[in-house]
Short mmCIF file of C-alpha atoms and ligand atoms in Angstrom, two decimals:
data_model
loop_
_atom_site.label_atom_id
_atom_site.label_comp_id
_atom_site.label_asym_id
_atom_site.label_seq_id
_atom_site.Cartn_x
_atom_site.Cartn_y
_atom_site.Cartn_z
CA MET F 1 -0.55 17.24 -32.34
CA ALA F 2 -1.92 15.72 -29.19
CA ALA F 3 -5.16 13.34 -28.99
CA GLY F 4 -7.12 14.64 -26.86
CA LYS F 5 -7.33 14.99 -23.16
CA TYR F 6 -7.36 12.80 -20.90
CA MET F 7 -9.00 12.14 -16.85
CA LEU F 8 -7.81 9.63 -14.53
CA LYS F 9 -9.67 8.68 -11.25
CA VAL F 10 -7.71 6.28 -9.20
CA PHE F 11 -9.17 4.50 -6.34
CA GLY F 12 -7.70 1.71 -3.99
CA CYS F 13 -4.64 0.44 -2.44
CA GLN F 14 -1.28 1.57 -3.61
CA MET F 15 -1.04 -1.04 -6.27
CA SER F 16 -3.73 0.46 -7.79
CA PHE F 17 -1.92 3.47 -8.48
CA ARG F 18 0.66 2.18 -9.81
CA ASP F 19 -1.29 0.60 -12.24
CA GLY F 20 -2.90 4.25 -12.77
CA GLU F 21 0.49 5.12 -13.87
CA SER F 22 1.35 2.43 -15.85
CA LEU F 23 -2.42 3.79 -17.71
CA ALA F 24 -1.05 7.48 -17.70
CA GLY F 25 1.63 6.16 -18.87
CA GLN F 26 0.05 4.31 -22.37
CA LEU F 27 -2.09 7.15 -22.87
CA GLN F 28 0.32 9.90 -22.88
CA GLN F 29 2.27 7.86 -25.45
CA VAL F 30 -0.22 7.50 -27.54
CA GLY F 31 -0.45 11.58 -27.46
CA TYR F 32 -3.37 12.60 -24.75
CA LEU F 33 -2.24 15.19 -21.92
CA PRO F 34 -4.48 15.03 -18.77
CA THR F 35 -6.72 16.92 -17.32
CA ASP F 36 -8.68 18.15 -13.99
CA ASP F 37 -11.54 18.90 -15.26
CA GLU F 38 -14.10 17.05 -16.41
CA SER F 39 -15.87 18.60 -19.36
CA LYS F 40 -12.92 19.14 -21.25
CA ALA F 41 -11.70 15.65 -20.99
CA ASP F 42 -11.66 13.41 -24.24
CA ILE F 43 -11.57 9.62 -22.59
CA ILE F 44 -11.44 9.24 -18.66
CA VAL F 45 -11.26 5.99 -16.59
CA PHE F 46 -11.99 4.72 -13.33
CA GLN F 47 -8.65 2.55 -11.88
CA THR F 48 -10.81 0.60 -9.67
CA CYS F 49 -10.91 -1.91 -6.83
CA CYS F 50 -13.43 -4.30 -5.11
CA VAL F 51 -11.88 -4.62 -1.70
CA ARG F 52 -14.54 -3.81 -0.04
CA GLU F 53 -18.16 -3.13 -1.03
CA SER F 54 -18.26 0.50 -0.14
CA ALA F 55 -15.66 1.17 -1.67
CA GLU F 56 -17.33 -1.28 -5.24
CA ARG F 57 -20.43 1.20 -4.00
CA LYS F 58 -18.33 4.53 -4.30
CA ILE F 59 -17.28 4.04 -7.73
CA TYR F 60 -20.89 2.65 -9.37
CA GLY F 61 -22.11 5.98 -8.15
CA ARG F 62 -19.52 8.11 -8.84
CA ILE F 63 -19.32 6.61 -12.77
CA ASN F 64 -23.07 6.97 -12.91
CA GLN F 65 -22.47 10.50 -12.54
CA LEU F 66 -21.25 11.03 -15.68
CA LYS F 67 -24.13 10.04 -17.66
CA GLY F 68 -25.24 13.48 -17.58
CA LEU F 69 -21.98 14.35 -19.47
CA LYS F 70 -21.76 11.08 -21.81
CA ASN F 71 -25.12 11.91 -23.63
CA ASN F 72 -24.07 16.03 -23.95
CA LYS F 73 -20.63 14.84 -25.34
CA PRO F 74 -21.11 11.38 -26.96
CA ALA F 75 -17.89 10.72 -28.32
CA LEU F 76 -16.51 11.20 -24.54
CA ILE F 77 -14.95 7.33 -23.95
CA ILE F 78 -15.70 6.46 -20.25
CA GLY F 79 -13.36 3.30 -19.08
CA VAL F 80 -13.39 1.14 -16.27
CA SER F 81 -9.82 -1.08 -15.29
CA GLY F 82 -8.55 -2.56 -12.02
CA CYS F 83 -10.19 -5.00 -9.24
CA LEU F 84 -13.77 -4.52 -9.83
CA ALA F 85 -14.08 -3.98 -13.37
CA GLN F 86 -12.57 -7.66 -13.18
CA LYS F 87 -15.25 -9.17 -11.10
CA ASP F 88 -17.69 -7.69 -12.85
CA ARG F 89 -16.44 -7.83 -16.14
CA GLU F 90 -20.32 -7.52 -18.45
CA LEU F 91 -22.33 -6.66 -15.05
CA VAL F 92 -20.12 -3.08 -15.41
CA PHE F 93 -22.22 -2.25 -18.38
CA LYS F 94 -25.46 -3.96 -17.01
CA ARG F 95 -24.65 -1.12 -14.03
CA CYS F 96 -23.07 1.44 -16.23
CA PRO F 97 -24.66 1.48 -19.67
CA HIS F 98 -22.84 4.64 -20.60
CA VAL F 99 -19.59 2.59 -19.77
CA ASP F 100 -16.82 1.96 -23.17
CA PHE F 101 -14.70 -0.49 -21.74
CA VAL F 102 -13.97 -2.36 -19.60
CA LEU F 103 -10.52 -3.26 -18.85
CA GLY F 104 -9.25 -6.27 -16.01
CA THR F 105 -6.26 -6.53 -14.51
CA HIS F 106 -4.27 -8.89 -16.69
CA GLN F 107 -5.00 -6.83 -19.80
CA LEU F 108 -3.81 -3.17 -18.16
CA GLY F 109 -1.09 -2.76 -21.19
CA LYS F 110 -4.23 -3.23 -23.91
CA LEU F 111 -5.84 0.73 -23.57
CA PRO F 112 -4.16 2.38 -26.69
CA GLN F 113 -4.89 -1.31 -29.24
CA VAL F 114 -8.88 -0.27 -26.84
CA LEU F 115 -9.23 2.96 -28.12
CA THR F 116 -7.90 1.56 -31.54
CA ASP F 117 -10.84 -0.50 -31.89
CA LEU F 118 -13.45 1.46 -30.01
CA SER F 119 -13.30 3.38 -33.70
CA THR F 120 -14.78 -0.45 -34.49
CA PHE F 121 -17.01 -1.33 -31.79
CA ARG F 122 -20.06 0.06 -29.80
CA HIS F 123 -18.15 -1.58 -26.32
CA LEU F 124 -15.21 -3.74 -25.51
CA ILE F 125 -14.34 -5.56 -22.85
CA LEU F 126 -10.83 -7.44 -22.10
CA VAL F 127 -10.48 -9.27 -19.24
CA ASP F 128 -9.09 -12.67 -20.42
CA GLU F 129 -6.08 -13.66 -17.39
CA ALA F 130 -3.41 -15.37 -19.86
CA GLY F 131 -0.11 -13.75 -20.57
CA GLN F 132 -0.22 -9.67 -19.84
CA ASP F 133 3.41 -8.26 -21.01
CA PHE F 134 4.17 -5.93 -17.81
CA GLU F 135 7.52 -4.95 -18.22
CA SER F 136 7.26 -3.08 -21.57
CA MET F 137 4.49 -0.78 -19.84
CA PRO F 138 5.87 3.21 -20.11
CA ALA F 139 4.09 4.64 -16.97
CA VAL F 140 3.62 8.11 -15.81
CA ARG F 141 4.57 8.76 -11.79
CA THR F 142 1.98 10.61 -10.01
CA GLN F 143 3.25 9.81 -5.80
CA GLY F 144 5.47 13.09 -5.77
CA VAL F 145 8.83 12.11 -4.36
CA ARG F 146 7.87 8.56 -4.18
CA ALA F 147 8.56 5.87 -7.24
CA TYR F 148 6.21 3.02 -6.86
CA VAL F 149 8.10 0.09 -8.27
CA ASN F 150 6.45 -3.74 -7.94
CA ILE F 151 8.56 -6.31 -7.33
CA THR F 152 5.23 -8.99 -7.37
CA TYR F 153 2.37 -9.87 -8.96
CA GLY F 154 -1.33 -11.00 -7.57
CA CYS F 155 -1.00 -13.22 -4.20
CA SER F 156 -1.40 -16.92 -3.53
CA ASN F 157 -2.44 -17.01 -0.29
CA PHE F 158 -5.84 -16.51 -0.54
CA CYS F 159 -7.27 -15.49 2.78
CA SER F 160 -10.90 -16.05 3.96
CA TYR F 161 -12.38 -13.03 3.48
CA CYS F 162 -10.12 -11.12 0.50
CA ILE F 163 -11.23 -11.17 -3.06
CA VAL F 164 -7.67 -10.06 -4.51
CA PRO F 165 -6.25 -13.71 -5.60
CA TYR F 166 -9.29 -13.85 -7.70
CA VAL F 167 -8.84 -10.83 -8.98
CA ARG F 168 -5.91 -10.31 -10.07
CA GLY F 169 -3.88 -13.48 -9.97
CA VAL F 170 -2.00 -15.91 -7.84
CA GLU F 171 1.43 -14.53 -7.09
CA ARG F 172 4.07 -13.52 -10.05
CA SER F 173 7.35 -12.41 -8.91
CA ARG F 174 8.99 -10.05 -11.53
CA GLU F 175 12.96 -11.07 -12.51
CA LEU F 176 15.07 -8.95 -9.83
CA GLN F 177 17.17 -6.94 -12.92
CA ASP F 178 13.65 -6.04 -14.32
CA ILE F 179 13.19 -4.21 -10.52
CA VAL F 180 16.65 -2.95 -10.73
CA LEU F 181 16.68 -1.70 -14.34
CA GLU F 182 12.87 0.44 -13.22
CA THR F 183 14.34 1.70 -10.04
CA LYS F 184 17.63 2.68 -11.89
CA ALA F 185 15.53 4.77 -14.03
CA ALA F 186 13.86 6.63 -11.42
CA ILE F 187 17.02 7.14 -9.21
CA GLU F 188 18.13 9.04 -12.37
CA GLU F 189 14.70 10.88 -13.06
CA GLY F 190 15.01 12.38 -9.60
CA TYR F 191 13.17 10.03 -7.06
CA PRO F 192 14.86 10.19 -3.98
CA GLU F 193 12.81 7.43 -2.54
CA ILE F 194 11.16 4.13 -4.06
CA MET F 195 8.08 2.29 -2.62
CA LEU F 196 8.35 -1.77 -3.32
CA LEU F 197 4.91 -3.13 -3.76
CA GLY F 198 3.67 -6.75 -3.51
CA GLN F 199 0.78 -8.40 -1.63
CA ASN F 200 3.10 -9.98 0.09
CA VAL F 201 6.71 -9.31 -0.57
CA ASN F 202 8.30 -10.99 2.57
CA THR F 203 7.43 -14.31 -0.63
CA TYR F 204 9.40 -12.46 -3.18
CA GLY F 205 11.45 -14.04 -5.94
CA LEU F 206 10.24 -17.89 -4.06
CA ASP F 207 7.98 -18.62 -7.16
CA LEU F 208 11.57 -17.90 -9.91
CA ASN F 209 13.05 -20.83 -7.97
CA ARG F 210 16.84 -18.96 -8.43
CA LYS F 211 19.51 -20.01 -5.95
CA GLY F 212 20.24 -17.04 -3.88
CA THR F 213 16.69 -14.72 -5.33
CA ASN F 214 14.71 -13.82 -2.20
CA PHE F 215 13.25 -10.39 -0.73
CA VAL F 216 16.42 -10.10 1.78
CA SER F 217 18.81 -10.29 -1.34
CA LEU F 218 16.64 -8.14 -2.60
CA LEU F 219 16.14 -5.25 -0.33
CA LYS F 220 20.66 -6.06 0.24
CA THR F 221 21.11 -5.07 -3.86
CA LEU F 222 18.59 -1.98 -3.90
CA ASP F 223 19.86 -0.73 -1.09
CA SER F 224 23.57 -0.71 -2.60
CA MET F 225 22.13 1.58 -5.21
CA PRO F 226 23.81 5.17 -4.99
CA ASN F 227 22.11 8.67 -4.98
CA LEU F 228 19.35 6.32 -3.18
CA LYS F 229 17.55 7.59 -0.23
CA ARG F 230 15.79 5.57 0.86
CA ILE F 231 13.60 2.67 0.14
CA ARG F 232 9.93 1.15 1.75
CA TYR F 233 7.74 -1.70 0.99
CA MET F 234 3.80 -2.70 1.28
CA THR F 235 3.38 -5.17 2.80
CA SER F 236 4.56 -7.66 4.90
CA HIS F 237 2.73 -10.91 5.89
CA PRO F 238 2.97 -12.34 9.07
CA ARG F 239 3.60 -15.62 8.09
CA ASP F 240 6.08 -15.25 5.71
CA PHE F 241 8.48 -11.95 7.75
CA THR F 242 11.92 -13.34 8.97
CA LYS F 243 14.18 -11.87 11.56
CA GLU F 244 16.18 -11.94 9.03
CA MET F 245 14.68 -8.96 7.65
CA VAL F 246 14.80 -7.32 10.80
CA GLU F 247 17.97 -7.37 10.71
CA THR F 248 18.51 -6.35 7.18
CA VAL F 249 16.59 -2.99 8.00
CA LYS F 250 19.18 -2.48 10.39
CA ASN F 251 22.05 -3.31 8.81
CA ALA F 252 21.14 -0.65 5.31
CA ARG F 253 21.55 2.61 4.96
CA SER F 254 17.98 3.10 3.25
CA ILE F 255 15.78 1.02 3.79
CA CYS F 256 13.53 2.68 6.25
CA GLU F 257 12.47 1.54 9.89
CA HIS F 258 8.69 1.24 9.45
CA PHE F 259 7.44 -1.58 10.00
CA HIS F 260 3.57 -2.31 8.46
CA LEU F 261 2.40 -6.03 10.49
CA PRO F 262 -1.30 -6.67 9.35
CA ILE F 263 -2.83 -8.75 12.61
CA GLN F 264 -6.27 -8.61 11.25
CA SER F 265 -7.29 -10.07 14.52
CA GLY F 266 -5.89 -10.67 18.03
CA SER F 267 -8.36 -13.92 18.53
CA ASN F 268 -6.36 -17.13 16.95
CA ARG F 269 -10.17 -18.40 16.32
CA ILE F 270 -10.39 -15.86 14.04
CA LEU F 271 -7.28 -15.89 12.61
CA SER F 272 -7.34 -19.45 11.75
CA SER F 273 -10.49 -19.07 10.32
CA MET F 274 -8.95 -16.03 8.02
CA ASN F 275 -6.47 -18.50 6.99
CA ARG F 276 -3.96 -16.14 8.02
CA GLY F 277 -1.66 -18.66 8.79
CA TYR F 278 0.11 -17.53 12.62
CA THR F 279 -1.19 -16.91 15.75
CA ARG F 280 -1.20 -13.99 17.90
CA ASP F 281 1.76 -15.58 19.59
CA HIS F 282 3.75 -15.49 16.82
CA TYR F 283 3.10 -12.23 16.23
CA LEU F 284 3.87 -11.12 19.43
CA GLN F 285 7.15 -12.39 18.91
CA LEU F 286 7.97 -10.95 15.81
CA ILE F 287 7.18 -7.43 17.87
CA ASP F 288 9.22 -8.12 19.97
CA GLY F 289 12.51 -8.89 17.77
CA ILE F 290 11.68 -5.85 15.79
CA ARG F 291 11.52 -3.78 19.29
CA VAL F 292 14.58 -5.67 20.81
CA LEU F 293 16.72 -4.76 17.95
CA ILE F 294 15.40 -1.81 16.53
CA PRO F 295 13.93 -0.13 19.43
CA GLY F 296 13.20 3.61 17.36
CA ALA F 297 10.48 1.37 14.64
CA SER F 298 7.46 2.24 13.64
CA ILE F 299 4.88 -0.39 12.84
CA THR F 300 1.36 -0.08 11.79
CA THR F 301 -0.73 -2.72 11.10
CA ASP F 302 -4.58 -3.58 8.76
CA LEU F 303 -7.58 -4.50 11.49
CA ILE F 304 -10.86 -5.84 10.78
CA VAL F 305 -13.76 -6.50 13.11
CA GLY F 306 -16.97 -8.20 13.15
CA PHE F 307 -15.56 -10.51 11.08
CA PRO F 308 -18.22 -14.27 10.84
CA GLY F 309 -18.31 -15.69 14.46
CA GLU F 310 -16.36 -13.34 16.18
CA THR F 311 -17.55 -12.90 19.25
CA GLU F 312 -16.56 -10.33 22.56
CA ALA F 313 -14.33 -12.40 23.91
CA ASP F 314 -12.54 -12.84 20.44
CA PHE F 315 -12.78 -8.88 19.74
CA ALA F 316 -11.32 -8.70 23.71
CA ASP F 317 -8.13 -11.04 22.65
CA THR F 318 -8.08 -7.75 19.06
CA LEU F 319 -8.50 -5.14 21.83
CA ASP F 320 -5.70 -6.71 23.83
CA LEU F 321 -3.16 -7.02 21.23
CA VAL F 322 -3.60 -3.42 20.86
CA GLU F 323 -2.46 -2.44 24.04
CA ARG F 324 0.26 -5.11 24.37
CA VAL F 325 1.80 -3.76 21.05
CA GLN F 326 0.87 -0.14 20.71
CA PHE F 327 0.85 0.73 16.90
CA ASP F 328 1.84 3.83 15.73
CA ALA F 329 -1.00 3.92 13.05
CA ALA F 330 -3.43 1.35 11.85
CA TYR F 331 -6.14 0.37 9.44
CA THR F 332 -9.28 -1.34 10.43
CA PHE F 333 -12.37 -1.70 8.82
CA MET F 334 -15.38 -3.36 9.06
CA PHE F 335 -15.69 -7.06 8.05
CA SER F 336 -17.11 -6.84 3.83
CA PRO F 337 -18.21 -9.70 2.33
CA ARG F 338 -16.87 -10.25 -1.11
CA ARG F 339 -19.04 -12.69 -3.31
CA GLY F 340 -16.58 -15.58 -4.66
CA THR F 341 -14.55 -16.04 -1.13
CA LYS F 342 -15.28 -18.14 1.69
CA ALA F 343 -15.48 -15.62 4.23
CA ALA F 344 -18.64 -14.80 2.59
CA THR F 345 -20.26 -18.27 2.75
CA PHE F 346 -19.76 -17.89 6.98
CA ASN F 347 -22.92 -18.63 8.68
CA ASP F 348 -22.28 -16.79 11.42
CA GLN F 349 -22.04 -13.02 9.55
CA ILE F 350 -22.18 -10.18 12.56
CA PRO F 351 -24.95 -7.52 12.74
CA SER F 352 -24.13 -3.81 10.98
CA LYS F 353 -24.59 -2.39 14.26
CA VAL F 354 -22.25 -4.42 16.37
CA LYS F 355 -19.38 -4.35 13.47
CA LYS F 356 -20.07 0.06 13.79
CA GLU F 357 -19.82 -0.64 17.53
CA ARG F 358 -16.50 -2.49 17.98
CA LEU F 359 -15.37 -0.41 15.16
CA LYS F 360 -16.40 2.75 16.91
CA TYR F 361 -13.94 1.34 19.80
CA LEU F 362 -11.25 0.34 18.53
CA ASN F 363 -10.56 3.53 16.04
CA THR F 364 -10.69 5.09 20.09
CA ILE F 365 -8.31 3.07 21.77
CA GLN F 366 -5.87 3.69 18.55
CA GLY F 367 -6.52 7.00 18.10
CA ARG F 368 -5.27 7.26 21.60
CA ASN F 369 -2.47 5.01 21.39
CA SER F 370 -1.65 6.64 18.07
CA ARG F 371 -1.44 10.22 19.96
CA MET F 372 1.16 8.42 22.63
CA ARG F 373 3.58 7.23 19.89
CA ASN F 374 3.46 10.42 18.19
CA GLN F 375 4.43 12.81 21.67
CA LEU F 376 6.93 10.57 22.68
CA LEU F 377 8.65 12.27 19.81
CA ILE F 378 8.48 15.61 20.90
CA GLY F 379 11.88 16.98 21.08
CA GLN F 380 13.90 14.82 19.23
CA ASP F 381 15.31 16.06 16.00
CA VAL F 382 14.45 13.84 13.47
CA GLU F 383 15.41 12.90 9.90
CA VAL F 384 12.88 14.04 6.48
CA LEU F 385 12.52 13.67 3.25
CA VAL F 386 10.54 16.67 2.10
CA GLU F 387 7.49 16.27 0.14
CA GLY F 388 6.80 19.29 -1.30
CA VAL F 389 3.61 22.18 0.15
CA SER F 390 1.03 20.55 3.23
CA LYS F 391 -2.28 19.94 0.79
CA ASN F 392 -3.51 21.63 4.03
CA ASN F 393 -1.93 24.79 4.38
CA ALA F 394 0.09 26.46 1.96
CA GLU F 395 2.35 28.16 4.79
CA MET F 396 3.84 24.61 5.86
CA LEU F 397 5.97 22.55 4.36
CA ALA F 398 4.75 18.58 4.20
CA GLY F 399 6.97 15.66 4.94
CA ARG F 400 8.05 12.58 6.17
CA THR F 401 10.10 11.02 9.51
CA ARG F 402 11.99 7.72 7.76
CA THR F 403 8.90 5.48 10.92
CA ASN F 404 6.34 7.09 7.49
CA LYS F 405 4.61 9.99 10.38
CA LEU F 406 3.91 12.51 8.22
CA VAL F 407 5.41 16.16 9.25
CA HIS F 408 4.72 19.18 9.06
CA PHE F 409 7.21 22.50 9.41
CA LYS F 410 7.99 26.51 8.25
CA GLY F 411 10.61 25.85 4.70
CA SER F 412 11.45 27.24 1.66
CA LYS F 413 9.27 24.70 -0.81
CA GLN F 414 12.93 25.00 -3.12
CA LEU F 415 13.71 21.85 -0.22
CA SER F 416 11.30 19.56 -1.76
CA GLY F 417 13.23 16.06 -2.22
CA GLU F 418 15.97 16.79 0.17
CA LEU F 419 16.83 15.29 3.94
CA VAL F 420 16.70 17.66 6.70
CA THR F 421 16.38 17.48 10.00
CA VAL F 422 13.12 18.41 11.89
CA SER F 423 12.75 19.15 16.25
CA ILE F 424 9.55 18.00 16.95
CA LYS F 425 7.54 20.71 18.95
CA GLY F 426 4.33 18.83 18.76
CA ALA F 427 2.57 15.27 17.59
CA TYR F 428 -1.08 14.74 17.30
CA THR F 429 -3.41 11.62 16.52
CA TRP F 430 -2.10 11.11 12.46
CA THR F 431 1.08 14.32 12.46
CA LEU F 432 3.93 15.71 14.07
CA HIS F 433 4.89 19.83 13.59
CA GLY F 434 7.85 20.68 13.70
CA ARG F 435 11.04 23.31 13.07
CA LEU F 436 13.54 22.94 10.30
CA VAL F 437 16.93 22.50 12.13
CA SER F 438 19.22 22.19 9.51
N1 SAM J 1 -2.11 -8.07 0.96
C1 SAM J 1 -2.19 -7.23 1.96
C2 SAM J 1 -1.75 -7.84 3.55
O1 SAM J 1 -1.75 -8.93 3.47
O2 SAM J 1 -2.43 -7.37 4.76
C3 SAM J 1 -2.86 -5.82 1.72
C4 SAM J 1 -4.36 -6.53 1.17
S1 SAM J 1 -6.01 -5.62 1.20
C5 SAM J 1 -6.29 -4.74 0.03
C6 SAM J 1 -5.22 -4.58 2.38
C7 SAM J 1 -6.25 -5.03 4.24
O3 SAM J 1 -7.82 -5.13 3.32
C8 SAM J 1 -6.22 -6.40 4.22
O4 SAM J 1 -4.91 -5.90 5.18
C9 SAM J 1 -7.45 -5.99 5.22
O5 SAM J 1 -7.44 -5.63 6.74
C10 SAM J 1 -8.58 -5.24 4.33
N2 SAM J 1 -9.47 -6.27 3.80
C11 SAM J 1 -9.62 -7.50 2.55
N3 SAM J 1 -10.60 -8.23 2.72
C12 SAM J 1 -11.54 -7.24 3.41
C13 SAM J 1 -13.04 -7.57 4.03
N4 SAM J 1 -13.49 -8.67 3.06
N5 SAM J 1 -13.04 -6.93 4.37
C14 SAM J 1 -12.69 -6.04 5.16
N6 SAM J 1 -11.27 -6.21 5.35
C15 SAM J 1 -11.07 -5.85 3.92
FE1 SF4 J 2 -5.87 -10.30 0.12
FE2 SF4 J 2 -4.11 -12.21 2.08
FE3 SF4 J 2 -3.29 -11.05 0.02
FE4 SF4 J 2 -3.38 -9.56 1.89
S1 SF4 J 2 -2.01 -11.41 1.67
S2 SF4 J 2 -4.15 -9.66 -0.58
S3 SF4 J 2 -4.97 -9.47 2.34
S4 SF4 J 2 -5.14 -12.30 0.81
#
């Protein structure tokens, strides 16, 4: 008999979504079934993010919207897990007294135990950083044709603006054979694509101190696995990204020609203050290397505007870099001070009005560039992995090119999970429109 119904509300990056899959796996293992209807749920878990204040505010707002439901249904269990849980700990109960448990990033696998213990205790909080066995956790995958596979946990880079190393701990690589086993299982379940996840995938394996185990060897091992159609990875760090990695992608069968390489700022002064460990010239050389070796590759980035001390000249350097590189897409953010990080203590914080203006300007430039990059594909036949029926138009299918561009086209939904050829007919800022060729 089912233990009841659960609802998961996931916020944040791909890693947070992968953690959500582990939470779902544990809940289903102890007999809970998923529901999309809050009023039918016996347990609701918020898998959270705290990278920017705006995310945090939104999540607290959503948790507090459940006060009425909890009053009417006191047996409902409400939990908060992930980065915000790890950062705020007891504060979660202060801000949301109707929450029953707080589960930190290192204790993800303890959900069934928490649920048992809640029959004895009113509130529970598990946020210790001591050893957790991530390998034994079951998962229910939620990303369509894409299977997320963690390759590292945590981050040791301590970029001066970023909270991640504090809430997820220092970098720990998974054993290569564990990654291979998880990938093999995903292929056997029918997943055509895997996405390798790490805050800095390029340093994979270095902490294992095992000769020959590194990101390139991992990529080559996975590329040789039969029946795997596509490999993606996220995120690369320009300091640790190498030409050998580009060559590996070029020579591989299944590794996609998409490079997500966050630059953050085009100003050397700001990059140094961010503790990023590279210069704009180094970055531009990497881009040249990619363009020479794989001319059709797509390149995307992350950018922060309004970092403390960012002058008009620094911002002009960012705009200049954006124009030089001609990114296919960029995730752009206003700097958000995070307590506990170095940059939050810097004196020369930028007024919110200036940050907003810079973001708006940058987005206008980048939007135009994205559209122009996409328009270059008009008339070309491209390989598309079909993801299913489009979310916005039930008449259309949606899929992605190897370069990670979203394409809409007409076709049978039975094509989901298949590689097809699509002729590109129209190009917009975020999507392409095409006609199925084969
Ligand atoms: N590890 C990845 C990297 O180094 O690019 C991404 C991690 S972070 C979750 C995703 C993006 O959020 C970063 O690339 C950065 O642009 C942005 N970000 C992180 N901290 C931020 C902050 N305090 N304010 C604004 N944006 C931030
Ligand atoms: Fe944060 Fe920098 Fe680590 Fe990315 S590399 S998670 S931005 S500290």
